[in-house]
Amino acid sequence: MKAKVIVRLKDGVLDPQGQTIQRSLNKMGHEVTELRQGKYFEIEFNGMKDESAVRQRVEEIAADVLCNPIIETFEIEDIS
Amino acid sequence: MKAKVIVRLKDGVLDPQGQTIQRSLNKMGHEVTELRQGKYFEIEFNGMKDESAVRQRVEEIAADVLCNPIIETFEIEDIS
Amino acid sequence: MKFGVVIFPGSNCDHDTHHVLKSVLGQETVFLWHQDTDLQDVDTVILPGGFAYGDYLRCGAIAKFSPILESVRRHAQDGKLVVGICNGFQILQEAGLLPGVMLRNAGLRFVCRHVWLRTENNQTLFTNACQEGQVLKIPIAHNEGNFFISKQELAELQENQQIVFRYSDAQGDVIPEANPNGSIDSIAGVMNRQGNVMGMMPHPERASEALLNSEDGRFIFKSMINRVH
Amino acid sequence: MEITLDLIESHGLTTEEYEQIRKRLGREPNLTELGIFSVMWSEHCSYKSSRLHLKRLPTQGPQVLQGPGENAGVIDIGDGLAAVFKMESHNHPSLIEPFEGAATGVGGIIRDIFTMGARPIALLNSLRFGPLEDTANQLIMEGVVAGIAGYGNCIGIPTVGGEIQFQEAYSHNPLVNVFCLGIAPAHEIFLARASGVGNALIYVGAKTGRDGIHGVTMASEEFSEDSESKRPNVQVGDPFLEKLLLEACLEAMKTGAVVGIQDMGGAGLTCSTCEMGSRGEVGVEIELARVPQREEKMTPYEIMLSESQERMLLVAEKGRQEEVLEIFQKWDLDAVVIGEVSEGHDLTVYDQGSKIAQMPNKALTEEAPVYDRPAQRPAYLDELPRWQDLDFPEPSDYNTLLQEIVSSPHLCSRRWVFQQYDHMVQTNTAILPGSDAAVLRLKGTSSGLAVSLDGNSRYTYLDPRMGAMLAVAESCRNVVCCGARPLGATNCLNFGSPENPEVMWQFIESVEGISQACEVFATPITGGNVSFYNETNGAAILPTPILGIVGKLEDLKQIRESFFQKVGDSVYLLGETRAELGGSAYLEHLGLPLSGPCPALDLNQEKALQDKLLDLIALECIESAHDVSEGGLLLSLAECCFPRTLGLTMEASTPLRPDHYLLSESPSRIVVSVRKEKEEEFLKRVSDLDVHKLGEVTDEIFQVSVNEQSLISVPITRIFQVWNSFLDGVFEH
Ligand SMILES: Nc1ncnc2c1ncn2[C@@H]1O[C@H](COP(=O)(O)OP(=O)(O)O)[C@@H](O)[C@H]1O
Ligand SMILES: [Mg+2]
């Protein structure tokens, strides 16, 4: 099974990356009002077949490893 | 309107970051068979109201700026 | 020879490069501002190291859209010299003036240290002052210098002798242990097919004065100066 | 909103302090004013527990152009140039989020330097972590190093040196002290003071968000409309923005239209406005509606207290603000006139035209409380074990001992760390990291500056006063070993809670030690930082004063590397080796308890040694000079051999037990190498010193005999290998 996870900065946490990209896009003439950058992960589990088990596993991995809970939150997009 | 874009490495392009995370997960006892890392963007357009116009704009931005076509592909996840 | 050193807002080797060209090597050298399009009649354009636009997205991703880059492209098309050092190399790749892309270093860390480079082709406008196979001691300082290219394009680079420098040991042996960032085929510097645009990750401007532990970088600048007029 | 006892307490103010505020205002403060007072009267901004004692520090000298009190200290270095430098701590933020905490610390100290009109040319850092056996400590260290690298590398200022120690006491309280050095024309120093009624106050840089409104968040929650339950108050650094700010500010200063300038660091807009007003003896008025904001619905309270990074406040000459604004536009920066210098002496804050706060600048700054806190000699000092009473046998195999100590976290190479820092950008780094001090050449002159940061927490724990003197001595010695003369000092004082009398005693003793030493070395203190409350669950860190010394190398041709240069050179030790193992890395390595006494320093003897060394260098009598510190003579000699993988044949005689002799940390010792042709002259010149010939530089074998007994014989490459790669082994598995 394969899980897709998105990690994004919490609201209120400065996103210099996103802001810099946004500023450049604005300069190029794109009227973007906000841009925020996050991370995306695809995780494959060959052995596991049970969705809820995978979900539990992914939540654990995301909370412990993929995301820095002090400034980030995560979301499991899809498991299939 | 707000668009969500995922940029991922093409198959076959080495992902040292993903590999390193995978290795440490394996060491922690998680049986992950593959992990790949990509980028995630949320882009807001205040002025624009038409979905197809936004889509076109986002495609342009993603293709020109957010992604390097030599190694990456992008996907518009959602526009709303 | 007249050199132009481009300043992007986040360039940080612009003054270093200018210093070597002007004060150490006595060449006429001017700065070129990224928002301008006038290249001030320079013979050679140098895109220096740094973080052109913060490079939070990808190194060079934003810089390729700056006004000066259009002029640099034309300069290159006219067969004149363009050199990208470190971030400058990345920008030239993003702009399509040089092949390949830079991935994150294999070790996933920024690496700053002296490395050895073997001159793979000394019949170029950038290396004609080097001996065949000469080994140069020049520092690197980057996080994304892991040169990547498709197998087929790599074969073309090899065939056309576009590979200018490879990472080697002090004896000039190209061995995996001497590769600081995982670059494919240990590539440290390449040029375009025409041979007038070159990019290298190591910083020759940091190795052009005896006080700074190596003067080997001068061979590269001298090569460019040699061919002038 | 009513000011309740709870509210006062949650702002970290005592009821007495609140009374003082009321008296000073002649009325009750409103919430915004309370918030402003609370940050200005916080330990961090007011130095209320330390101010009295910092007065003891020597700050005068003919070379001093600016002492403590401004954003950074300034010393005259000749050639029409000034060195601008300071050190600052970012300990607490680095515990919460190691990467961003360290990164924003670097960003802050850089702003302190360019605020003065100087171009930053070097960064250093001093770090303390818990033992590396614990993965949690590894992660903190990894994050801190990456954060420092991430910021410095991007902005293009080389990180050229520093020091690291590991000790259990830092497991829950790492220390991140960062130092920055800049160069300015000696007569174009900018100060953080407002002047000229009617002059414009310009806000530049990042937009203001709700970052770092800490401690007081809780209080602010109560009145903010849509209060998020847990607002992260971690500050995130943006080195690219700071690079723009740096270039733009230096360019703006050249116009001549900038009257004063101050960075917004801790306490942001609050601190920068009232401090500039107070120093300049003028009033300051600002309109918050004009402040660029990153988040919606920010209250005046939040805007005034935000610690968003990468912001500056400038005072521009009336009528010339456009010139200044244009430059910021060129660099793509937000720059807005948010107020002006006014009559009177108050800070007056408006929001949409209505006045929401008014307080005397002085009440917020100079007239903040000063405490003479009780101090008491800590009880632990009477119970310290003596190292002489520890029963540890002489090692049976010195080859193994050497292998082990060079591959201990305390003594191994810091290469893994400094390779992540761009230490060569700006092409001035003449002596690379890994030597005694970093040396930066000054382009356009034939001279250079040497910088070293030092402090040994084990010594300061055992004896805060002596430990602090040893830190100054070592820092100066490092600078001298490169051929530079120490000129000025900065310091960062990291301690536990000042409300604990024992901690206060450690602090006062350390200040006394620094003062005495800096007087002898003629290195006035030009600035610094105090970080109190470094404790977790009631356990304080070791007292940790860190010293930074800047020295001038008159002639770059006389630069000396710390390591051996050539086979056949003679090796000498200057200075006396006594059995001084208290607080040593050797005992630490053996896993023995921290035991005293710490090594004893004779300041005058140390000074004489350093002066002599400078003479020897000027006369070209020596090829290299390396000081003996942690790890004693043995480590020092090994380090002399490493860079060029040279060997050594050493024969020493001593009344001490050989391991005591080799690993003693007696101060005031320097290993030098001397060319054969110069040996006679060298010996003549050092006849008034304690000199010992140790042996000769050889090809590849590191060979040590003591009292005619051969103890060590091993290829240098083997020792080098383990020393060089130890941290890789820890982090790159
Ligand atoms: N330990 C110290 N020794 C000397 N001066 C100090 C020390 N600690 C603080 N200072 C001085 O007090 C002033 C205020 O320091 P600080 O609040 O850290 O400044 P900033 O807000 O610019 O970072 C500075 O001029 C600083 O140099
Ligand atoms: Mg300051």
PDB file of C-alpha atoms in Angstrom, chain B:
ATOM      1  CA  MET B   1      -9.331  30.787  -5.166  1.00  0.00           C
ATOM      2  CA  LYS B   2      -6.715  28.449  -3.860  1.00  0.00           C
ATOM      3  CA  ALA B   3      -4.706  25.839  -5.737  1.00  0.00           C
ATOM      4  CA  LYS B   4      -2.707  22.974  -4.324  1.00  0.00           C
ATOM      5  CA  VAL B   5       0.249  21.710  -6.280  1.00  0.00           C
ATOM      6  CA  ILE B   6       2.490  18.751  -5.700  1.00  0.00           C
ATOM      7  CA  VAL B   7       5.943  18.586  -7.262  1.00  0.00           C
ATOM      8  CA  ARG B   8       7.614  15.207  -7.230  1.00  0.00           C
ATOM      9  CA  LEU B   9      10.849  13.811  -8.551  1.00  0.00           C
ATOM     10  CA  LYS B  10      10.537  11.780 -11.716  1.00  0.00           C
ATOM     11  CA  ASP B  11      10.959   8.056 -11.408  1.00  0.00           C
ATOM     12  CA  GLY B  12      14.562   7.119 -11.788  1.00  0.00           C
ATOM     13  CA  VAL B  13      15.871  10.361 -10.349  1.00  0.00           C
ATOM     14  CA  LEU B  14      17.802   9.700  -7.201  1.00  0.00           C
ATOM     15  CA  ASP B  15      16.148  11.043  -4.047  1.00  0.00           C
ATOM     16  CA  PRO B  16      18.865  11.073  -1.399  1.00  0.00           C
ATOM     17  CA  GLN B  17      16.605  12.814   1.117  1.00  0.00           C
ATOM     18  CA  GLY B  18      13.838  10.257   0.769  1.00  0.00           C
ATOM     19  CA  GLN B  19      16.321   7.429   0.934  1.00  0.00           C
ATOM     20  CA  THR B  20      17.849   8.716   4.117  1.00  0.00           C
ATOM     21  CA  ILE B  21      14.481   9.060   5.800  1.00  0.00           C
ATOM     22  CA  GLN B  22      13.536   5.598   4.624  1.00  0.00           C
ATOM     23  CA  ARG B  23      16.711   4.115   6.005  1.00  0.00           C
ATOM     24  CA  SER B  24      16.190   5.679   9.393  1.00  0.00           C
ATOM     25  CA  LEU B  25      12.567   4.514   9.437  1.00  0.00           C
ATOM     26  CA  ASN B  26      13.699   1.002   8.639  1.00  0.00           C
ATOM     27  CA  LYS B  27      16.154   1.220  11.469  1.00  0.00           C
ATOM     28  CA  MET B  28      13.375   2.259  13.790  1.00  0.00           C
ATOM     29  CA  GLY B  29      11.531  -0.875  12.789  1.00  0.00           C
ATOM     30  CA  HIS B  30       9.044   0.525  10.276  1.00  0.00           C
ATOM     31  CA  GLU B  31       8.813  -1.691   7.238  1.00  0.00           C
ATOM     32  CA  VAL B  32       8.748   1.000   4.630  1.00  0.00           C
ATOM     33  CA  THR B  33       9.696  -0.279   1.200  1.00  0.00           C
ATOM     34  CA  GLU B  34      10.044   3.086  -0.455  1.00  0.00           C
ATOM     35  CA  LEU B  35       9.827   6.706   0.546  1.00  0.00           C
ATOM     36  CA  ARG B  36      10.056   9.652  -1.801  1.00  0.00           C
ATOM     37  CA  GLN B  37       9.981  13.292  -0.873  1.00  0.00           C
ATOM     38  CA  GLY B  38       8.468  16.069  -2.916  1.00  0.00           C
ATOM     39  CA  LYS B  39       7.277  19.622  -2.501  1.00  0.00           C
ATOM     40  CA  TYR B  40       3.830  20.947  -1.821  1.00  0.00           C
ATOM     41  CA  PHE B  41       2.490  24.405  -2.601  1.00  0.00           C
ATOM     42  CA  GLU B  42      -0.657  26.252  -1.725  1.00  0.00           C
ATOM     43  CA  ILE B  43      -1.243  29.213  -3.969  1.00  0.00           C
ATOM     44  CA  GLU B  44      -3.952  31.771  -3.415  1.00  0.00           C
ATOM     45  CA  PHE B  45      -5.398  34.111  -5.987  1.00  0.00           C
ATOM     46  CA  ASN B  46      -7.694  36.658  -4.478  1.00  0.00           C
ATOM     47  CA  GLY B  47      -8.718  38.383  -7.607  1.00  0.00           C
ATOM     48  CA  MET B  48      -9.523  35.362  -9.760  1.00  0.00           C
ATOM     49  CA  LYS B  49     -12.843  33.613  -9.634  1.00  0.00           C
ATOM     50  CA  ASP B  50     -12.837  31.354 -12.671  1.00  0.00           C
ATOM     51  CA  GLU B  51     -11.542  27.872 -12.099  1.00  0.00           C
ATOM     52  CA  SER B  52     -10.257  27.226 -15.553  1.00  0.00           C
ATOM     53  CA  ALA B  53      -8.414  30.525 -15.642  1.00  0.00           C
ATOM     54  CA  VAL B  54      -6.820  29.718 -12.336  1.00  0.00           C
ATOM     55  CA  ARG B  55      -5.885  26.275 -13.553  1.00  0.00           C
ATOM     56  CA  GLN B  56      -4.195  27.705 -16.590  1.00  0.00           C
ATOM     57  CA  ARG B  57      -2.323  30.203 -14.490  1.00  0.00           C
ATOM     58  CA  VAL B  58      -1.218  27.567 -12.009  1.00  0.00           C
ATOM     59  CA  GLU B  59      -0.013  25.286 -14.765  1.00  0.00           C
ATOM     60  CA  GLU B  60       2.085  28.069 -16.116  1.00  0.00           C
ATOM     61  CA  ILE B  61       3.564  28.888 -12.722  1.00  0.00           C
ATOM     62  CA  ALA B  62       4.220  25.271 -11.897  1.00  0.00           C
ATOM     63  CA  ALA B  63       5.840  24.471 -15.211  1.00  0.00           C
ATOM     64  CA  ASP B  64       7.996  27.598 -15.336  1.00  0.00           C
ATOM     65  CA  VAL B  65       8.924  28.144 -11.754  1.00  0.00           C
ATOM     66  CA  LEU B  66       7.926  25.537  -9.216  1.00  0.00           C
ATOM     67  CA  CYS B  67       9.272  22.552 -11.033  1.00  0.00           C
ATOM     68  CA  ASN B  68      12.372  21.719 -12.999  1.00  0.00           C
ATOM     69  CA  PRO B  69      11.120  19.582 -15.888  1.00  0.00           C
ATOM     70  CA  ILE B  70      14.410  17.756 -16.211  1.00  0.00           C
ATOM     71  CA  ILE B  71      13.914  15.967 -12.932  1.00  0.00           C
ATOM     72  CA  GLU B  72      10.473  16.815 -11.660  1.00  0.00           C
ATOM     73  CA  THR B  73       6.812  16.588 -12.589  1.00  0.00           C
ATOM     74  CA  PHE B  74       3.920  18.456 -11.059  1.00  0.00           C
ATOM     75  CA  GLU B  75       0.309  17.776 -10.438  1.00  0.00           C
ATOM     76  CA  ILE B  76      -2.459  20.155  -9.535  1.00  0.00           C
ATOM     77  CA  GLU B  77      -4.202  18.477  -6.646  1.00  0.00           C
ATOM     78  CA  ASP B  78      -7.088  20.734  -6.154  1.00  0.00           C
ATOM     79  CA  ILE B  79      -8.480  24.118  -7.025  1.00  0.00           C
ATOM     80  CA  SER B  80     -11.247  25.583  -4.975  1.00  0.00           C
TER      81      SER B  80
END
